[in-house]
PDB file of N, CA and C in Angstrom:
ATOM      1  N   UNK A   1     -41.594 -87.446   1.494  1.00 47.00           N
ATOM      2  CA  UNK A   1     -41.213 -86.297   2.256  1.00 47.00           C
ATOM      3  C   UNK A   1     -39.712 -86.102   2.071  1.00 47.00           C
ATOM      4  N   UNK A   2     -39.068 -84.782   2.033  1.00 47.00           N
ATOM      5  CA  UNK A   2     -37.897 -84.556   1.643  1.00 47.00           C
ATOM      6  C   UNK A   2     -37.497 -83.305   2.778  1.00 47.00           C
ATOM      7  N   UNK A   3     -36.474 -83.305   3.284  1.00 46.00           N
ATOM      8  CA  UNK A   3     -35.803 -82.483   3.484  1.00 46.00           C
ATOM      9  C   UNK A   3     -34.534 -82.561   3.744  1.00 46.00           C
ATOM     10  N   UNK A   4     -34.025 -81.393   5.140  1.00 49.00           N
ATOM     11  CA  UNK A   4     -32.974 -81.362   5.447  1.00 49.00           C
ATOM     12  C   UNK A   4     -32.087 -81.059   6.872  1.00 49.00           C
ATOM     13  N   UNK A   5     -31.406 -81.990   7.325  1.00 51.00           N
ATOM     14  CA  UNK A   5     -31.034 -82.004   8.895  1.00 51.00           C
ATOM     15  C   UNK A   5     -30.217 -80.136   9.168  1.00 51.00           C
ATOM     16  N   UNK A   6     -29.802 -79.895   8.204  1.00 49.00           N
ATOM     17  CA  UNK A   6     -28.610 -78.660   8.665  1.00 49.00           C
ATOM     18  C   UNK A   6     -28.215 -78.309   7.104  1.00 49.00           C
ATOM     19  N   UNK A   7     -28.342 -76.651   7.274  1.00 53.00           N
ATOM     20  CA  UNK A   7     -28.096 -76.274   5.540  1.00 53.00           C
ATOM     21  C   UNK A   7     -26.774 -75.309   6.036  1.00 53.00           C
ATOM     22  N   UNK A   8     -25.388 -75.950   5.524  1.00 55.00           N
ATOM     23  CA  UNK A   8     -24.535 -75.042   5.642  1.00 55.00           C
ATOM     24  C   UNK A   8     -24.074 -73.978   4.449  1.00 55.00           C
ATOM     25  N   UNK A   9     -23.832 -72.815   5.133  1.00 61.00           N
ATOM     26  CA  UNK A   9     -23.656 -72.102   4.239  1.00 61.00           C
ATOM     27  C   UNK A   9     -22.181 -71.318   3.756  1.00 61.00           C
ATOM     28  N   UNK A  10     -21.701 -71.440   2.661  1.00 63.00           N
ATOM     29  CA  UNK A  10     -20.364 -70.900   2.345  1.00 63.00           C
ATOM     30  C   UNK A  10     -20.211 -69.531   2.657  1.00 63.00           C
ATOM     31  N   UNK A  11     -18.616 -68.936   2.491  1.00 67.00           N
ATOM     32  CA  UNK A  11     -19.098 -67.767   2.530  1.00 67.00           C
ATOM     33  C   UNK A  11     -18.571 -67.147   1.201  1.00 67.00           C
ATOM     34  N   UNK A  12     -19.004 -65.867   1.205  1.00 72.00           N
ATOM     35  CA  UNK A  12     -18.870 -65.557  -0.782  1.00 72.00           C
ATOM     36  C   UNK A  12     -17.508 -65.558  -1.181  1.00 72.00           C
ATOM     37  N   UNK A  13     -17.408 -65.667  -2.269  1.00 72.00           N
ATOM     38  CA  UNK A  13     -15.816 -66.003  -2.988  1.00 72.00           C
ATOM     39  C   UNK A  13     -15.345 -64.710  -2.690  1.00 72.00           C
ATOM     40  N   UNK A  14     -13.944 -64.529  -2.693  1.00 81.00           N
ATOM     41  CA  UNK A  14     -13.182 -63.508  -2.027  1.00 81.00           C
ATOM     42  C   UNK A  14     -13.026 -62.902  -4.282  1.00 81.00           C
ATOM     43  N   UNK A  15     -13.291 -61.865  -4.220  1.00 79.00           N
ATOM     44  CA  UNK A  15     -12.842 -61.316  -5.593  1.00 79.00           C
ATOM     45  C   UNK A  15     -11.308 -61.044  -5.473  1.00 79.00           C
ATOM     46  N   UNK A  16     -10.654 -61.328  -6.691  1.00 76.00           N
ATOM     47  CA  UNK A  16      -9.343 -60.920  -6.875  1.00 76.00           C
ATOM     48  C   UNK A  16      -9.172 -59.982  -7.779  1.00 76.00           C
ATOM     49  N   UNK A  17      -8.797 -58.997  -7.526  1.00 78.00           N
ATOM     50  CA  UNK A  17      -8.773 -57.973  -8.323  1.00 78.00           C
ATOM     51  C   UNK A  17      -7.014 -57.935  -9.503  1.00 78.00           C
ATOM     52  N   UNK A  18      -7.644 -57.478 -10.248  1.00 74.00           N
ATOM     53  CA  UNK A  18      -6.561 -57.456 -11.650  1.00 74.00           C
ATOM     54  C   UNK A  18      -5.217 -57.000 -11.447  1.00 74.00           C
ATOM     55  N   UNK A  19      -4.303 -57.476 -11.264  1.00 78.00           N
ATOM     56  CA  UNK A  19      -2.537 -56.968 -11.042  1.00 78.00           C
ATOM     57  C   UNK A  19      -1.841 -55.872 -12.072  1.00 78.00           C
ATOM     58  N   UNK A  20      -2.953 -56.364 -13.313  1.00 78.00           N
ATOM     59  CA  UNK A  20      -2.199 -55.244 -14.844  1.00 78.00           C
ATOM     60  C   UNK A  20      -1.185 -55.848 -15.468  1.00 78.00           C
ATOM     61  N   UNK A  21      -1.153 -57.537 -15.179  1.00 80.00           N
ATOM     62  CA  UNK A  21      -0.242 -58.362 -16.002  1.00 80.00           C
ATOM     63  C   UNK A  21      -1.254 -59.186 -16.595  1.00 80.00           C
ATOM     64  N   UNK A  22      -0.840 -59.658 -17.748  1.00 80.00           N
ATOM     65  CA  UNK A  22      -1.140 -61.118 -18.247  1.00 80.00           C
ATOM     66  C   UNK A  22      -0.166 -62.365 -18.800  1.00 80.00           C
ATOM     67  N   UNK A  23      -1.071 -63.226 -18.706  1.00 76.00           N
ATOM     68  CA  UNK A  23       0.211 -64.210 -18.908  1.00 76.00           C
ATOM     69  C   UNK A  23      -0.606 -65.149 -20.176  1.00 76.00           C
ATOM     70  N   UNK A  24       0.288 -64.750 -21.294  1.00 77.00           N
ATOM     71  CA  UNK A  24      -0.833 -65.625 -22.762  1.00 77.00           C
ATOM     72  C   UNK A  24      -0.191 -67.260 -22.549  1.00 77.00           C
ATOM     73  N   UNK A  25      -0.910 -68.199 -22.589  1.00 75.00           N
ATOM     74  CA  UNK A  25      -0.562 -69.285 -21.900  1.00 75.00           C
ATOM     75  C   UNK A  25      -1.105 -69.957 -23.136  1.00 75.00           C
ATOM     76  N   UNK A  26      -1.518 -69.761 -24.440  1.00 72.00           N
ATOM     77  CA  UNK A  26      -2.043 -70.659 -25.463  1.00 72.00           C
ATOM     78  C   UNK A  26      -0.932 -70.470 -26.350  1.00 72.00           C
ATOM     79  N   UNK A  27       0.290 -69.848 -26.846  1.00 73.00           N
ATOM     80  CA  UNK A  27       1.111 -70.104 -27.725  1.00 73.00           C
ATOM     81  C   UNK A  27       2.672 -70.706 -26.950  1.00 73.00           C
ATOM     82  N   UNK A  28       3.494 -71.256 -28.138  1.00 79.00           N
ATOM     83  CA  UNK A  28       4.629 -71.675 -27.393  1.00 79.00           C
ATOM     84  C   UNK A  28       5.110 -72.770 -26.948  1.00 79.00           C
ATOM     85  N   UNK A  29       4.086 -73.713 -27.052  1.00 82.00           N
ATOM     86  CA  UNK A  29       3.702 -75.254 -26.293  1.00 82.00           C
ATOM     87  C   UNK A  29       4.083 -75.959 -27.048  1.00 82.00           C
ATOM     88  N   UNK A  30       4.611 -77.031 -26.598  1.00 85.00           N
ATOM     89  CA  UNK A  30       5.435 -78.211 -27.627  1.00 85.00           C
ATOM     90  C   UNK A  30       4.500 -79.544 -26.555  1.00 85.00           C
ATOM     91  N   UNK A  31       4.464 -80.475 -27.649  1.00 85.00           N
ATOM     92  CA  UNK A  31       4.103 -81.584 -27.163  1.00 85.00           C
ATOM     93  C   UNK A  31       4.553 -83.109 -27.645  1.00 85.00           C
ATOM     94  N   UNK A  32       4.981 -83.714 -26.902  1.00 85.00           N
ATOM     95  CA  UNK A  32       5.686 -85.168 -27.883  1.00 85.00           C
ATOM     96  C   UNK A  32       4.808 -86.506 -26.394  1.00 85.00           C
ATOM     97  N   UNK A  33       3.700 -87.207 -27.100  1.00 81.00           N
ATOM     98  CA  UNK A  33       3.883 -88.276 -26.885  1.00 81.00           C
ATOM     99  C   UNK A  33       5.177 -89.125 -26.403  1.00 81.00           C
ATOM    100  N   UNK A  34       5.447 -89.980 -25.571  1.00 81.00           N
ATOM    101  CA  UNK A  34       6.789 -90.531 -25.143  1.00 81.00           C
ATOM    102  C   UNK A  34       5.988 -91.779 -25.077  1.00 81.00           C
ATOM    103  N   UNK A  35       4.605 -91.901 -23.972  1.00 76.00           N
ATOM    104  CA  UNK A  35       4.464 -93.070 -23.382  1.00 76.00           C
ATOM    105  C   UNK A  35       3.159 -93.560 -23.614  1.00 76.00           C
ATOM    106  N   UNK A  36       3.409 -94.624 -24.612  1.00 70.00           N
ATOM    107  CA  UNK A  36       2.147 -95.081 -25.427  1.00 70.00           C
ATOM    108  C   UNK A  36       1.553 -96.556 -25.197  1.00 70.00           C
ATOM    109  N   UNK A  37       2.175 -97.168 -24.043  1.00 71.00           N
ATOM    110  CA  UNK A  37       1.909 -97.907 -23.066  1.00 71.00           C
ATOM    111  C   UNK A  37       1.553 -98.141 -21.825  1.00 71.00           C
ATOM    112  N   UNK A  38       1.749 -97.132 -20.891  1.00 68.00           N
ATOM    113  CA  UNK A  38       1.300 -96.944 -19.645  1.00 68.00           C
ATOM    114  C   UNK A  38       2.456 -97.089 -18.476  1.00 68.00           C
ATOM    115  N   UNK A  39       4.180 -98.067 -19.354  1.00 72.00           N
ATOM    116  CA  UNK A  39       5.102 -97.904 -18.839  1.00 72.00           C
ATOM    117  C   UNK A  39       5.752 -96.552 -18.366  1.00 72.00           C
ATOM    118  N   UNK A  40       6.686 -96.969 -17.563  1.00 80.00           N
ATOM    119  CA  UNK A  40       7.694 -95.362 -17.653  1.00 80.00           C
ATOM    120  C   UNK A  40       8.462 -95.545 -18.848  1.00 80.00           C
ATOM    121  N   UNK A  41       8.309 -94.236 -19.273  1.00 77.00           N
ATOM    122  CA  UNK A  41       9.061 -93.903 -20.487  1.00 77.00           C
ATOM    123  C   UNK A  41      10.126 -92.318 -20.147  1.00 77.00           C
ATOM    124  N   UNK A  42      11.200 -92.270 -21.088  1.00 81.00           N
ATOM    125  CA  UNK A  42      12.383 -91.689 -21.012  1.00 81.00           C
ATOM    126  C   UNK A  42      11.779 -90.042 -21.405  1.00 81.00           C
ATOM    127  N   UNK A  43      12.310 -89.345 -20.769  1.00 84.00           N
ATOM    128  CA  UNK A  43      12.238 -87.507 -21.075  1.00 84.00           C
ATOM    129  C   UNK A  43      13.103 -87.228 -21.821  1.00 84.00           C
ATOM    130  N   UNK A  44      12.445 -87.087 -23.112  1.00 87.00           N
ATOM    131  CA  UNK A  44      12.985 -86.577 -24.593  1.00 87.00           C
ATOM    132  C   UNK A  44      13.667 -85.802 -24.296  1.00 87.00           C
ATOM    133  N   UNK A  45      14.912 -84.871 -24.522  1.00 90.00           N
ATOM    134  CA  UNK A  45      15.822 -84.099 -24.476  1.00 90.00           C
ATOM    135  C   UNK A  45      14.870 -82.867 -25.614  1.00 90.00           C
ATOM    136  N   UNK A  46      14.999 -81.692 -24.865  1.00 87.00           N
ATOM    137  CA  UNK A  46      14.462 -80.674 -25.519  1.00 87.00           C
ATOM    138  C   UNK A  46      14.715 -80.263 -27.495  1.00 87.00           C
ATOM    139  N   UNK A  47      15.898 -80.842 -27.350  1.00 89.00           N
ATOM    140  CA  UNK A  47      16.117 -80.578 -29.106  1.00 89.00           C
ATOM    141  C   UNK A  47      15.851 -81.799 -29.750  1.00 89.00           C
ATOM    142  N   UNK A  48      14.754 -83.035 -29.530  1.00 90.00           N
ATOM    143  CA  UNK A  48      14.226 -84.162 -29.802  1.00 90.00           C
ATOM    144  C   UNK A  48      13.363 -83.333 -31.527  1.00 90.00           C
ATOM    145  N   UNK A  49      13.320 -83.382 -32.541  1.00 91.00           N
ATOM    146  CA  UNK A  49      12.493 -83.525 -33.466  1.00 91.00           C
ATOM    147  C   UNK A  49      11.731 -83.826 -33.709  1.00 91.00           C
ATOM    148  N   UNK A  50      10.975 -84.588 -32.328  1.00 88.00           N
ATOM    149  CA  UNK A  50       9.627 -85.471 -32.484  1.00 88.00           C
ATOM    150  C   UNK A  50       8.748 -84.616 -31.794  1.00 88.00           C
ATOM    151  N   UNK A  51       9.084 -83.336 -30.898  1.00 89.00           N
ATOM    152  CA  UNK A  51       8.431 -82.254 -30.989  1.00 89.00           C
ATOM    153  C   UNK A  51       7.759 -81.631 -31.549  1.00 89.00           C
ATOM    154  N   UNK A  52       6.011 -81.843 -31.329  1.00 87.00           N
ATOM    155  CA  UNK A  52       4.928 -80.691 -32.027  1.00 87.00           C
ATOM    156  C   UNK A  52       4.734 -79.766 -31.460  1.00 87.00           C
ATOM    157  N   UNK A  53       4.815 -78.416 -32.244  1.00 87.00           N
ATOM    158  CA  UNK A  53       3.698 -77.134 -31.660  1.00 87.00           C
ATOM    159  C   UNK A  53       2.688 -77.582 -31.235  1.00 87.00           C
ATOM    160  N   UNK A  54       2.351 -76.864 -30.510  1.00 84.00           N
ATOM    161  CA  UNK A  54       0.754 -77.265 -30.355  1.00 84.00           C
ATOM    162  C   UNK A  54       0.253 -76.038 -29.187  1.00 84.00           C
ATOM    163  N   UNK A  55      -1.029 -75.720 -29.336  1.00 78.00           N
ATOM    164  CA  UNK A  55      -1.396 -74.508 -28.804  1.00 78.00           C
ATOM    165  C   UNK A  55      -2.857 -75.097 -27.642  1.00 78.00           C
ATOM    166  N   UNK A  56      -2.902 -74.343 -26.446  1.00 76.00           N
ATOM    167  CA  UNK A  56      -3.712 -74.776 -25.474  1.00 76.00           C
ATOM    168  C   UNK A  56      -5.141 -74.041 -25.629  1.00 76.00           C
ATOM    169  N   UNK A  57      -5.863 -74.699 -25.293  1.00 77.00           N
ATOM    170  CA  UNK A  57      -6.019 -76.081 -24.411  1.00 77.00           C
ATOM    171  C   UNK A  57      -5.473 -77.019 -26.091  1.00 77.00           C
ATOM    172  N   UNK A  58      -5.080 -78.139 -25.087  1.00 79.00           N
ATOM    173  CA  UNK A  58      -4.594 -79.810 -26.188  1.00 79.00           C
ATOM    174  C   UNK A  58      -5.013 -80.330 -25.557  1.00 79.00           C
ATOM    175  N   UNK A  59      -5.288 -81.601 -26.328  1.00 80.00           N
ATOM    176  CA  UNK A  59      -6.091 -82.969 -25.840  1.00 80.00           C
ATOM    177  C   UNK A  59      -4.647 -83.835 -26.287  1.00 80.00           C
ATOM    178  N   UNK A  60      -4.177 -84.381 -25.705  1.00 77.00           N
ATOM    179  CA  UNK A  60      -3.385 -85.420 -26.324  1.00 77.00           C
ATOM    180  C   UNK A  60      -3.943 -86.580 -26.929  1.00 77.00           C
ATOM    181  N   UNK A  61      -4.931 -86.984 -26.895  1.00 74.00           N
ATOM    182  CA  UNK A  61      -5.524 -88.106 -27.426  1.00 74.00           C
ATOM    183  C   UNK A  61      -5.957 -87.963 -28.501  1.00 74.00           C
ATOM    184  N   UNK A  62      -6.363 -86.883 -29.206  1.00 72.00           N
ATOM    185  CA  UNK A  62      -7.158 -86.484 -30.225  1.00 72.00           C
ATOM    186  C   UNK A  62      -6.308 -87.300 -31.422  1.00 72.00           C
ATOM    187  N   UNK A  63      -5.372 -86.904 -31.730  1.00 68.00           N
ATOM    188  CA  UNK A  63      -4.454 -87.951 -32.954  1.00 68.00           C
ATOM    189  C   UNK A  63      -4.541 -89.380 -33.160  1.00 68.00           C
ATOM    190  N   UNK A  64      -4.932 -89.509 -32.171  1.00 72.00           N
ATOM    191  CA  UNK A  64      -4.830 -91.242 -31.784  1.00 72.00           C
ATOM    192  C   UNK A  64      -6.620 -92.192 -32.371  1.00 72.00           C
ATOM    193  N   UNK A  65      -5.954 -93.734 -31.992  1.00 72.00           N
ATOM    194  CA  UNK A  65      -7.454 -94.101 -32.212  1.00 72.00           C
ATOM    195  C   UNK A  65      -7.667 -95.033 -30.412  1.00 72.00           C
ATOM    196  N   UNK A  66      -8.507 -95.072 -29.865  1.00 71.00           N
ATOM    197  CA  UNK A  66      -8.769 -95.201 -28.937  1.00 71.00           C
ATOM    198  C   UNK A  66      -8.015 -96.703 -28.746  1.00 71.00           C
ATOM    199  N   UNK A  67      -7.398 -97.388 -27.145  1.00 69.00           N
ATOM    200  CA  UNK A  67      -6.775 -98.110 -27.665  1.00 69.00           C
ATOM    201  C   UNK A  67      -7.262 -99.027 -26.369  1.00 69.00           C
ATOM    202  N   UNK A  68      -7.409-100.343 -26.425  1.00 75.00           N
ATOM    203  CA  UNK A  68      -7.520-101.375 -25.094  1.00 75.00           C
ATOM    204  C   UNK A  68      -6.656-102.006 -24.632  1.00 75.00           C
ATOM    205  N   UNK A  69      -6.406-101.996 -23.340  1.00 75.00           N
ATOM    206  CA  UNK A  69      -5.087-103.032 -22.937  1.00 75.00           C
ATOM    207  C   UNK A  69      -5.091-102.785 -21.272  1.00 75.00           C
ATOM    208  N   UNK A  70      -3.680-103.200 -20.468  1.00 77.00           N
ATOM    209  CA  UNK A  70      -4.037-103.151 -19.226  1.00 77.00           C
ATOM    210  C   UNK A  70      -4.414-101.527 -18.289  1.00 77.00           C
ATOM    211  N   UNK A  71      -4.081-100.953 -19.620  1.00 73.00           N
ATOM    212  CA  UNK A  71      -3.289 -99.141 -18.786  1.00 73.00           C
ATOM    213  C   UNK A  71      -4.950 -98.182 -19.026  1.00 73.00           C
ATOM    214  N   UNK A  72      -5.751 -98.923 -19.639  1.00 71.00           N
ATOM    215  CA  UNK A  72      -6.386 -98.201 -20.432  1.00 71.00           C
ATOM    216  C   UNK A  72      -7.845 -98.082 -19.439  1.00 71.00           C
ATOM    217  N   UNK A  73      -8.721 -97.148 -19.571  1.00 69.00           N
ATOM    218  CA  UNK A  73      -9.980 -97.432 -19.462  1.00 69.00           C
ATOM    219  C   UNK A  73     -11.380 -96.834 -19.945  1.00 69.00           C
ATOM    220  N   UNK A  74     -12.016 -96.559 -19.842  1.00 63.00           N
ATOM    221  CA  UNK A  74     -13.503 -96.319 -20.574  1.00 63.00           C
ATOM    222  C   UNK A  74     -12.485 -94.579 -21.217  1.00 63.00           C
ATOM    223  N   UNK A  75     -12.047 -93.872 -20.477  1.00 58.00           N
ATOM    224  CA  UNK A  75     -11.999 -92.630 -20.774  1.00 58.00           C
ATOM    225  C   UNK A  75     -10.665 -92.603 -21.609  1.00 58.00           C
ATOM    226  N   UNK A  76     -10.280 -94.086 -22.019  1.00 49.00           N
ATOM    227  CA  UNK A  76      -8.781 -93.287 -22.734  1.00 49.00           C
ATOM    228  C   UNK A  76      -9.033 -93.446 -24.062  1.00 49.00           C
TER     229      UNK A  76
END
């Protein structure tokens, strides 16, 4: 037998209607690895050379090969 003590119910999502801006959020993006240990690591100074383009969505992990140690777990 299955049921249920109390079914609450939400109420409907409020629509947001369109402003007539957009904001392109996939070009422009720089990305630099710093911390490849799980330590704190230092904030590269913006004119660093070790800076990649890179366009969104990014996975930061994708370059890499999966790695084990204390920082790490099933998902890194």
């Amino acid at each position: 037998m299955c049921g249920a003590a109390g079914t609450a119910r939400s109420a409907p999502a409020e629509q947001v209607e369109p402003t007539g801006r957009t904001v392109d959020f996939t070009g422009a993006w720089k990305f630099l690895l710093v911390n490849k240990t799980g330590a704190d690591a230092p904030q590269p100074a913006a004119s660093d050379p070790a800076w990649r383009d890179t366009r969104l969505p990014h996975d930061w992990s994708i370059g890499h090969d999966p790695a084990q140690g204390a920082h790490t777990n099933s998902g890194t």
